[in-house]
Amino acid sequence: MSTHKSRFTSTSDTKVGILGAGAIGQLLFHQLTATGCAPYFITRGGNTRQQTLTFTSIENNTSNLSAELFSSVSQSDTHDALAQVMRDTQVIIVCVKAYQVNEAINSILTRIPKDCHLLLLHNGMGPHLQIEKQLSTQGLSVGTTSQGALKLATWHIQQTGCGSSQLGHASGPQLPNRLKDLLLSAIPQSQWCEPVLPLLWQKLAINAAINPLTAIEQCRNGALADIRYRPIIEMIISELVEVAKLEGVELDKLVLTNRVYEVIKLTANNFSSMHQDVANKRQTEVGSINGYIVARARVHHLNCKTNEDLYNQITKIESQYPI
């Protein structure tokens, strides 16, 4: 696997859009702004407006930034502020939930410049397969990050983890080096990796093992270190490794299993994102995690009973949420 390291010099002439203003989207806004870039948000809200963003670092230092928000809601051509700002946009970072990616990109698809590049940054896998079919001349990249951020209020986030990020090419034209350098300079501990899909499968294994089990058992990540969870964790990983191989990605089961248990130990006191979604009766990303493994298995006429059982258990929990 080759990697690309940053040699970026700060600039303000690169226009970057951030689709989705969740915790990670806001974290990236602060990180990009620190390089001299002036990113803007694309949201589902109303009219264009200014918004003050508050950022609290891991060291509990707080700072404020002003951000521009542009609505993706259809407007008349003469009043479509988003279309105007997107004309010169070179990169759009997509930071919505996996199940929101298609709808979010469809809402701006006709306004994306022909030479613009999209970067998908979400949990799980799958949306890139649909999105690459919808793009004509635009390039598509994908990534994974273990940076942590928590929303304290709508426009106030606290960074909770300084993890690494891996980004790489998915389809269409390659991202120009100067834009790679911008992203790698802005995002701490980030690398441009070719190929990137094996890394996404590795992250998928961690999510597939930890997320549904902690949501079903209503426990912290560390509880999964108990010996009674070992058989099911090993089956989750075994099925994933078999599917990945059929998809052209070779993974080492033992290395992957050790990595899953390493993450369980390192994040022992954390509640997984799926645990939090279930606890707050929100839709989960299980369809792009265990559901993705099952879907790709079916393409190859393979049965993944363990991942399918977990997927069904989580979707059953979701079906019982109050309307």
mmCIF file of C-alpha atoms in Angstrom:
data_model
loop_
_atom_site.group_PDB
_atom_site.id
_atom_site.type_symbol
_atom_site.label_atom_id
_atom_site.label_comp_id
_atom_site.label_asym_id
_atom_site.label_seq_id
_atom_site.Cartn_x
_atom_site.Cartn_y
_atom_site.Cartn_z
ATOM 1 C CA MET A 1 0.000 0.000 0.000
ATOM 2 C CA SER A 2 1.378 3.416 -0.978
ATOM 3 C CA THR A 3 0.735 6.572 0.998
ATOM 4 C CA HIS A 4 0.893 10.254 0.122
ATOM 5 C CA LYS A 5 2.241 12.695 2.714
ATOM 6 C CA SER A 6 1.327 16.357 2.834
ATOM 7 C CA ARG A 7 3.508 19.225 1.613
ATOM 8 C CA PHE A 8 0.736 21.781 1.697
ATOM 9 C CA THR A 9 1.252 25.519 2.113
ATOM 10 C CA SER A 10 -1.758 27.360 3.556
ATOM 11 C CA THR A 11 -3.989 29.151 1.060
ATOM 12 C CA SER A 12 -7.400 30.741 0.944
ATOM 13 C CA ASP A 13 -8.086 30.254 -2.777
ATOM 14 C CA THR A 14 -9.412 26.681 -2.526
ATOM 15 C CA LYS A 15 -13.167 26.452 -2.054
ATOM 16 C CA VAL A 16 -14.326 23.463 -0.005
ATOM 17 C CA GLY A 17 -17.921 22.538 0.743
ATOM 18 C CA ILE A 18 -18.872 20.390 3.727
ATOM 19 C CA LEU A 19 -22.123 18.513 3.162
ATOM 20 C CA GLY A 20 -23.550 17.890 6.624
ATOM 21 C CA ALA A 21 -22.954 19.920 9.779
ATOM 22 C CA GLY A 22 -22.768 17.114 12.316
ATOM 23 C CA ALA A 23 -19.953 16.677 14.825
ATOM 24 C CA ILE A 24 -17.362 15.441 12.300
ATOM 25 C CA GLY A 25 -18.406 18.025 9.697
ATOM 26 C CA GLN A 26 -17.917 20.812 12.233
ATOM 27 C CA LEU A 27 -14.605 19.334 13.388
ATOM 28 C CA LEU A 28 -13.333 19.349 9.787
ATOM 29 C CA PHE A 29 -14.539 22.938 9.378
ATOM 30 C CA HIS A 30 -12.356 24.037 12.295
ATOM 31 C CA GLN A 31 -9.384 22.018 11.017
ATOM 32 C CA LEU A 32 -9.665 23.317 7.442
ATOM 33 C CA THR A 33 -10.055 26.908 8.631
ATOM 34 C CA ALA A 34 -6.831 26.579 10.629
ATOM 35 C CA THR A 35 -4.929 25.998 7.334
ATOM 36 C CA GLY A 36 -6.181 29.265 5.845
ATOM 37 C CA CYS A 37 -8.977 27.630 3.855
ATOM 38 C CA ALA A 38 -12.496 29.096 4.044
ATOM 39 C CA PRO A 39 -14.936 26.151 3.894
ATOM 40 C CA TYR A 40 -18.711 26.483 3.912
ATOM 41 C CA PHE A 41 -21.570 24.196 4.933
ATOM 42 C CA ILE A 42 -24.292 22.700 2.758
ATOM 43 C CA THR A 43 -27.331 21.933 4.922
ATOM 44 C CA ARG A 44 -31.029 21.148 4.612
ATOM 45 C CA GLY A 45 -31.930 24.339 6.475
ATOM 46 C CA GLY A 46 -33.553 27.512 5.217
ATOM 47 C CA ASN A 47 -31.948 30.571 3.662
ATOM 48 C CA THR A 48 -28.249 31.372 3.524
ATOM 49 C CA ARG A 49 -27.040 32.614 6.863
ATOM 50 C CA GLN A 50 -24.007 33.165 9.047
ATOM 51 C CA GLN A 51 -23.520 30.940 12.056
ATOM 52 C CA THR A 52 -21.079 31.098 14.951
ATOM 53 C CA LEU A 53 -19.408 27.755 15.640
ATOM 54 C CA THR A 54 -17.866 26.976 19.019
ATOM 55 C CA PHE A 55 -15.038 24.475 19.328
ATOM 56 C CA THR A 56 -13.724 22.980 22.561
ATOM 57 C CA SER A 57 -10.432 21.132 22.242
ATOM 58 C CA ILE A 58 -9.403 18.001 24.112
ATOM 59 C CA GLU A 59 -7.486 20.337 26.457
ATOM 60 C CA ASN A 60 -10.776 22.208 27.087
ATOM 61 C CA ASN A 61 -9.699 25.372 25.259
ATOM 62 C CA THR A 62 -12.665 27.051 23.565
ATOM 63 C CA SER A 63 -12.704 29.165 20.394
ATOM 64 C CA ASN A 64 -15.317 30.569 18.011
ATOM 65 C CA LEU A 65 -15.495 30.798 14.229
ATOM 66 C CA SER A 66 -18.000 32.271 11.817
ATOM 67 C CA ALA A 67 -19.358 29.905 9.158
ATOM 68 C CA GLU A 68 -21.487 30.348 6.050
ATOM 69 C CA LEU A 69 -24.418 27.976 5.567
ATOM 70 C CA PHE A 70 -26.094 27.326 2.219
ATOM 71 C CA SER A 71 -29.334 25.417 1.838
ATOM 72 C CA SER A 72 -29.627 22.429 -0.490
ATOM 73 C CA VAL A 73 -33.388 22.951 -0.675
ATOM 74 C CA SER A 74 -34.424 23.747 -4.262
ATOM 75 C CA GLN A 75 -34.755 27.444 -5.016
ATOM 76 C CA SER A 76 -35.316 29.431 -8.187
ATOM 77 C CA ASP A 77 -32.234 29.809 -10.380
ATOM 78 C CA THR A 78 -31.988 33.539 -9.737
ATOM 79 C CA HIS A 79 -32.013 33.041 -5.949
ATOM 80 C CA ASP A 80 -30.068 29.787 -5.729
ATOM 81 C CA ALA A 81 -27.189 30.936 -3.514
ATOM 82 C CA LEU A 82 -25.850 27.406 -3.235
ATOM 83 C CA ALA A 83 -25.495 27.049 -7.014
ATOM 84 C CA GLN A 84 -23.536 30.298 -7.106
ATOM 85 C CA VAL A 85 -21.119 29.337 -4.314
ATOM 86 C CA MET A 86 -20.668 25.842 -5.756
ATOM 87 C CA ARG A 87 -19.504 27.112 -9.155
ATOM 88 C CA ASP A 88 -15.926 27.436 -7.905
ATOM 89 C CA THR A 89 -15.998 24.579 -5.394
ATOM 90 C CA GLN A 90 -13.206 22.079 -5.906
ATOM 91 C CA VAL A 91 -13.922 19.564 -3.144
ATOM 92 C CA ILE A 92 -17.110 18.553 -1.336
ATOM 93 C CA ILE A 93 -16.626 16.516 1.836
ATOM 94 C CA VAL A 94 -19.729 14.446 2.602
ATOM 95 C CA CYS A 95 -20.111 14.011 6.375
ATOM 96 C CA VAL A 96 -23.694 12.791 6.739
ATOM 97 C CA LYS A 97 -24.759 9.370 8.045
ATOM 98 C CA ALA A 98 -24.306 6.492 5.606
ATOM 99 C CA TYR A 99 -28.056 6.116 5.054
ATOM 100 C CA GLN A 100 -28.330 9.853 4.248
ATOM 101 C CA VAL A 101 -25.585 9.967 1.599
ATOM 102 C CA ASN A 102 -27.704 9.225 -1.482
ATOM 103 C CA GLU A 103 -30.437 11.720 -0.644
ATOM 104 C CA ALA A 104 -27.940 14.405 0.383
ATOM 105 C CA ILE A 105 -25.914 14.140 -2.823
ATOM 106 C CA ASN A 106 -29.030 13.914 -4.995
ATOM 107 C CA SER A 107 -30.183 17.233 -3.507
ATOM 108 C CA ILE A 108 -27.100 18.978 -4.950
ATOM 109 C CA LEU A 109 -26.218 16.712 -7.895
ATOM 110 C CA THR A 110 -27.223 19.137 -10.660
ATOM 111 C CA ARG A 111 -25.193 21.919 -9.038
ATOM 112 C CA ILE A 112 -21.905 20.044 -8.582
ATOM 113 C CA PRO A 113 -19.258 21.461 -10.974
ATOM 114 C CA LYS A 114 -17.976 19.088 -13.653
ATOM 115 C CA ASP A 115 -14.414 19.148 -12.296
ATOM 116 C CA CYS A 116 -15.379 18.996 -8.610
ATOM 117 C CA HIS A 117 -14.304 16.058 -6.404
ATOM 118 C CA LEU A 118 -16.401 14.341 -3.742
ATOM 119 C CA LEU A 119 -15.018 12.720 -0.589
ATOM 120 C CA LEU A 120 -17.305 10.387 1.373
ATOM 121 C CA LEU A 121 -16.460 10.227 5.067
ATOM 122 C CA HIS A 122 -18.932 8.104 7.022
ATOM 123 C CA ASN A 123 -19.201 4.866 8.977
ATOM 124 C CA GLY A 124 -19.689 1.622 7.085
ATOM 125 C CA MET A 125 -19.551 0.943 3.360
ATOM 126 C CA GLY A 126 -21.878 0.871 0.387
ATOM 127 C CA PRO A 127 -22.920 4.400 -0.621
ATOM 128 C CA HIS A 128 -19.882 4.782 -2.902
ATOM 129 C CA LEU A 129 -21.259 2.025 -5.160
ATOM 130 C CA GLN A 130 -24.410 4.046 -5.861
ATOM 131 C CA ILE A 131 -22.752 7.464 -5.979
ATOM 132 C CA GLU A 132 -20.074 6.493 -8.512
ATOM 133 C CA LYS A 133 -22.861 5.511 -10.938
ATOM 134 C CA GLN A 134 -24.483 8.948 -10.616
ATOM 135 C CA LEU A 135 -21.354 11.002 -11.238
ATOM 136 C CA SER A 136 -20.327 11.793 -14.810
ATOM 137 C CA THR A 137 -17.099 13.780 -14.878
ATOM 138 C CA GLN A 138 -16.517 14.205 -11.146
ATOM 139 C CA GLY A 139 -14.006 12.188 -9.141
ATOM 140 C CA LEU A 140 -14.975 10.222 -6.022
ATOM 141 C CA SER A 141 -12.825 9.415 -3.014
ATOM 142 C CA VAL A 142 -13.677 7.602 0.206
ATOM 143 C CA GLY A 143 -12.218 7.667 3.678
ATOM 144 C CA THR A 144 -12.448 6.576 7.266
ATOM 145 C CA THR A 145 -11.573 8.473 10.422
ATOM 146 C CA SER A 146 -11.260 7.585 14.069
ATOM 147 C CA GLN A 147 -11.236 11.225 15.139
ATOM 148 C CA GLY A 148 -13.816 11.792 17.849
ATOM 149 C CA ALA A 149 -16.154 14.738 18.330
ATOM 150 C CA LEU A 150 -19.235 15.255 20.475
ATOM 151 C CA LYS A 151 -22.010 17.787 19.935
ATOM 152 C CA LEU A 152 -22.530 19.767 23.146
ATOM 153 C CA ALA A 153 -25.095 21.941 21.367
ATOM 154 C CA THR A 154 -26.220 22.394 17.749
ATOM 155 C CA TRP A 155 -23.208 24.568 16.911
ATOM 156 C CA HIS A 156 -20.817 23.610 19.697
ATOM 157 C CA ILE A 157 -18.596 20.539 19.475
ATOM 158 C CA GLN A 158 -15.909 19.118 21.710
ATOM 159 C CA GLN A 159 -13.110 17.031 20.274
ATOM 160 C CA THR A 160 -13.013 13.741 22.169
ATOM 161 C CA GLY A 161 -10.372 11.784 20.260
ATOM 162 C CA CYS A 162 -7.260 12.405 18.128
ATOM 163 C CA GLY A 163 -7.499 9.331 15.927
ATOM 164 C CA SER A 164 -6.078 8.739 12.471
ATOM 165 C CA SER A 165 -7.747 9.139 9.075
ATOM 166 C CA GLN A 166 -7.203 7.221 5.836
ATOM 167 C CA LEU A 167 -8.392 8.626 2.512
ATOM 168 C CA GLY A 168 -8.119 7.238 -0.993
ATOM 169 C CA HIS A 169 -9.434 7.162 -4.559
ATOM 170 C CA ALA A 170 -12.670 5.330 -5.414
ATOM 171 C CA SER A 171 -13.653 6.219 -8.999
ATOM 172 C CA GLY A 172 -13.467 8.821 -11.754
ATOM 173 C CA PRO A 173 -10.668 11.400 -12.064
ATOM 174 C CA GLN A 174 -8.004 11.393 -9.351
ATOM 175 C CA LEU A 175 -7.980 14.169 -6.764
ATOM 176 C CA PRO A 176 -5.232 16.651 -7.750
ATOM 177 C CA ASN A 177 -2.163 16.557 -5.499
ATOM 178 C CA ARG A 178 -2.627 20.118 -4.289
ATOM 179 C CA LEU A 179 -6.103 19.198 -2.994
ATOM 180 C CA LYS A 180 -4.761 16.013 -1.415
ATOM 181 C CA ASP A 181 -2.151 18.149 0.307
ATOM 182 C CA LEU A 182 -4.830 20.532 1.557
ATOM 183 C CA LEU A 183 -6.834 17.708 3.153
ATOM 184 C CA LEU A 184 -3.793 15.962 4.614
ATOM 185 C CA SER A 185 -2.487 19.211 6.040
ATOM 186 C CA ALA A 186 -5.825 20.062 7.636
ATOM 187 C CA ILE A 187 -6.736 16.646 9.061
ATOM 188 C CA PRO A 188 -4.281 15.530 11.772
ATOM 189 C CA GLN A 189 -2.710 12.052 11.455
ATOM 190 C CA SER A 190 -4.172 11.574 7.969
ATOM 191 C CA GLN A 191 -2.774 9.677 4.997
ATOM 192 C CA TRP A 192 -3.707 9.249 1.352
ATOM 193 C CA CYS A 193 -3.696 5.492 0.803
ATOM 194 C CA GLU A 194 -3.750 3.449 -2.389
ATOM 195 C CA PRO A 195 -5.569 1.156 -2.364
ATOM 196 C CA VAL A 196 -7.941 2.418 0.326
ATOM 197 C CA LEU A 197 -10.654 -0.280 0.207
ATOM 198 C CA PRO A 198 -8.718 -2.797 2.358
ATOM 199 C CA LEU A 199 -8.562 -0.154 5.090
ATOM 200 C CA LEU A 200 -12.305 0.454 4.830
ATOM 201 C CA TRP A 201 -12.918 -3.290 5.168
ATOM 202 C CA GLN A 202 -10.701 -3.345 8.262
ATOM 203 C CA LYS A 203 -12.674 -0.486 9.804
ATOM 204 C CA LEU A 204 -15.889 -2.268 8.777
ATOM 205 C CA ALA A 205 -14.786 -5.345 10.753
ATOM 206 C CA ILE A 206 -14.322 -3.241 13.886
ATOM 207 C CA ASN A 207 -17.726 -1.604 13.467
ATOM 208 C CA ALA A 208 -19.461 -4.887 12.583
ATOM 209 C CA ALA A 209 -18.162 -6.579 15.724
ATOM 210 C CA ILE A 210 -18.522 -3.768 18.261
ATOM 211 C CA ASN A 211 -21.518 -1.670 17.185
ATOM 212 C CA PRO A 212 -24.433 -4.141 17.030
ATOM 213 C CA LEU A 213 -23.323 -6.183 20.050
ATOM 214 C CA THR A 214 -23.002 -3.124 22.304
ATOM 215 C CA ALA A 215 -26.366 -1.837 21.055
ATOM 216 C CA ILE A 216 -28.122 -5.163 21.680
ATOM 217 C CA GLU A 217 -26.408 -5.817 25.021
ATOM 218 C CA GLN A 218 -26.702 -2.143 26.056
ATOM 219 C CA CYS A 219 -23.102 -2.085 27.239
ATOM 220 C CA ARG A 220 -19.865 -0.157 26.871
ATOM 221 C CA ASN A 221 -17.300 -1.371 24.342
ATOM 222 C CA GLY A 222 -15.105 -2.885 27.041
ATOM 223 C CA ALA A 223 -17.765 -5.411 28.044
ATOM 224 C CA LEU A 224 -17.141 -7.265 24.769
ATOM 225 C CA ALA A 225 -13.758 -8.413 26.080
ATOM 226 C CA ASP A 226 -15.681 -11.024 28.112
ATOM 227 C CA ILE A 227 -14.952 -14.545 26.874
ATOM 228 C CA ARG A 228 -18.627 -15.264 26.191
ATOM 229 C CA TYR A 229 -18.579 -12.854 23.227
ATOM 230 C CA ARG A 230 -15.526 -14.453 21.626
ATOM 231 C CA PRO A 231 -17.376 -17.013 19.430
ATOM 232 C CA ILE A 232 -19.773 -14.477 17.903
ATOM 233 C CA ILE A 233 -17.016 -11.904 17.324
ATOM 234 C CA GLU A 234 -14.918 -14.539 15.568
ATOM 235 C CA MET A 235 -17.874 -15.533 13.370
ATOM 236 C CA ILE A 236 -18.562 -11.904 12.422
ATOM 237 C CA ILE A 237 -14.954 -11.517 11.340
ATOM 238 C CA SER A 238 -14.786 -14.908 9.575
ATOM 239 C CA GLU A 239 -17.826 -14.059 7.440
ATOM 240 C CA LEU A 240 -16.455 -10.601 6.635
ATOM 241 C CA VAL A 241 -13.050 -11.981 5.603
ATOM 242 C CA GLU A 242 -14.735 -14.478 3.264
ATOM 243 C CA VAL A 243 -16.903 -11.798 1.644
ATOM 244 C CA ALA A 244 -13.984 -9.374 1.308
ATOM 245 C CA LYS A 245 -11.951 -12.055 -0.471
ATOM 246 C CA LEU A 246 -14.738 -12.520 -3.021
ATOM 247 C CA GLU A 247 -14.704 -8.733 -3.457
ATOM 248 C CA GLY A 248 -10.990 -8.877 -4.256
ATOM 249 C CA VAL A 249 -9.697 -7.779 -0.844
ATOM 250 C CA GLU A 250 -7.435 -10.173 1.082
ATOM 251 C CA LEU A 251 -7.573 -9.769 4.873
ATOM 252 C CA ASP A 252 -5.733 -11.672 7.594
ATOM 253 C CA LYS A 253 -8.340 -13.034 10.019
ATOM 254 C CA LEU A 254 -5.979 -13.282 12.994
ATOM 255 C CA VAL A 255 -4.588 -9.773 12.500
ATOM 256 C CA LEU A 256 -8.126 -8.422 12.126
ATOM 257 C CA THR A 257 -9.367 -10.234 15.236
ATOM 258 C CA ASN A 258 -6.461 -8.884 17.269
ATOM 259 C CA ARG A 259 -7.204 -5.384 15.983
ATOM 260 C CA VAL A 260 -10.871 -5.655 17.008
ATOM 261 C CA TYR A 261 -9.872 -6.654 20.531
ATOM 262 C CA GLU A 262 -7.289 -3.878 20.631
ATOM 263 C CA VAL A 263 -10.023 -1.335 19.819
ATOM 264 C CA ILE A 264 -12.322 -2.896 22.431
ATOM 265 C CA LYS A 265 -9.559 -2.364 24.996
ATOM 266 C CA LEU A 266 -8.622 1.156 23.839
ATOM 267 C CA THR A 267 -12.262 2.294 23.823
ATOM 268 C CA ALA A 268 -13.382 0.250 26.828
ATOM 269 C CA ASN A 269 -15.217 3.141 28.500
ATOM 270 C CA ASN A 270 -16.895 4.373 25.302
ATOM 271 C CA PHE A 271 -20.423 3.756 24.088
ATOM 272 C CA SER A 272 -20.449 2.890 20.379
ATOM 273 C CA SER A 273 -22.293 5.129 17.923
ATOM 274 C CA MET A 274 -24.894 2.399 17.350
ATOM 275 C CA HIS A 275 -25.405 2.000 21.088
ATOM 276 C CA GLN A 276 -26.047 5.752 21.319
ATOM 277 C CA ASP A 277 -28.390 5.689 18.320
ATOM 278 C CA VAL A 278 -30.459 2.872 19.839
ATOM 279 C CA ALA A 279 -30.433 4.503 23.288
ATOM 280 C CA ASN A 280 -31.777 7.712 21.710
ATOM 281 C CA LYS A 281 -34.177 5.854 19.402
ATOM 282 C CA ARG A 282 -32.449 7.099 16.246
ATOM 283 C CA GLN A 283 -31.942 5.246 12.990
ATOM 284 C CA THR A 284 -28.639 3.352 13.019
ATOM 285 C CA GLU A 285 -26.069 2.733 10.283
ATOM 286 C CA VAL A 286 -26.420 -1.048 10.551
ATOM 287 C CA GLY A 287 -27.458 -1.237 6.888
ATOM 288 C CA SER A 288 -24.002 0.021 5.860
ATOM 289 C CA ILE A 289 -22.175 -2.141 8.400
ATOM 290 C CA ASN A 290 -23.486 -5.681 8.970
ATOM 291 C CA GLY A 291 -26.096 -5.084 6.259
ATOM 292 C CA TYR A 292 -23.368 -4.283 3.728
ATOM 293 C CA ILE A 293 -21.571 -7.549 4.511
ATOM 294 C CA VAL A 294 -24.837 -9.460 3.999
ATOM 295 C CA ALA A 295 -25.670 -7.602 0.773
ATOM 296 C CA ARG A 296 -22.260 -8.233 -0.790
ATOM 297 C CA ALA A 297 -22.413 -11.882 0.337
ATOM 298 C CA ARG A 298 -25.692 -12.325 -1.538
ATOM 299 C CA VAL A 299 -24.066 -11.035 -4.726
ATOM 300 C CA HIS A 300 -21.679 -13.993 -4.431
ATOM 301 C CA HIS A 301 -24.430 -16.441 -3.358
ATOM 302 C CA LEU A 302 -22.934 -16.687 0.112
ATOM 303 C CA ASN A 303 -24.749 -16.906 3.454
ATOM 304 C CA CYS A 304 -23.544 -14.770 6.376
ATOM 305 C CA LYS A 305 -25.847 -15.996 9.143
ATOM 306 C CA THR A 306 -24.160 -14.231 12.074
ATOM 307 C CA ASN A 307 -24.053 -10.798 10.443
ATOM 308 C CA GLU A 308 -27.587 -11.287 9.110
ATOM 309 C CA ASP A 309 -28.880 -12.174 12.592
ATOM 310 C CA LEU A 310 -27.298 -9.037 14.065
ATOM 311 C CA TYR A 311 -28.663 -6.909 11.222
ATOM 312 C CA ASN A 312 -32.157 -8.329 11.801
ATOM 313 C CA GLN A 313 -31.970 -7.763 15.557
ATOM 314 C CA ILE A 314 -31.015 -4.110 15.146
ATOM 315 C CA THR A 315 -33.657 -3.427 12.482
ATOM 316 C CA LYS A 316 -36.252 -5.076 14.734
ATOM 317 C CA ILE A 317 -35.240 -2.706 17.567
ATOM 318 C CA GLU A 318 -35.551 0.235 15.147
ATOM 319 C CA SER A 319 -39.018 -0.917 14.053
ATOM 320 C CA GLN A 320 -40.222 -0.581 17.640
ATOM 321 C CA TYR A 321 -39.316 3.103 17.929
ATOM 322 C CA PRO A 322 -42.322 5.380 18.467
ATOM 323 C CA ILE A 323 -43.440 7.046 15.225
#
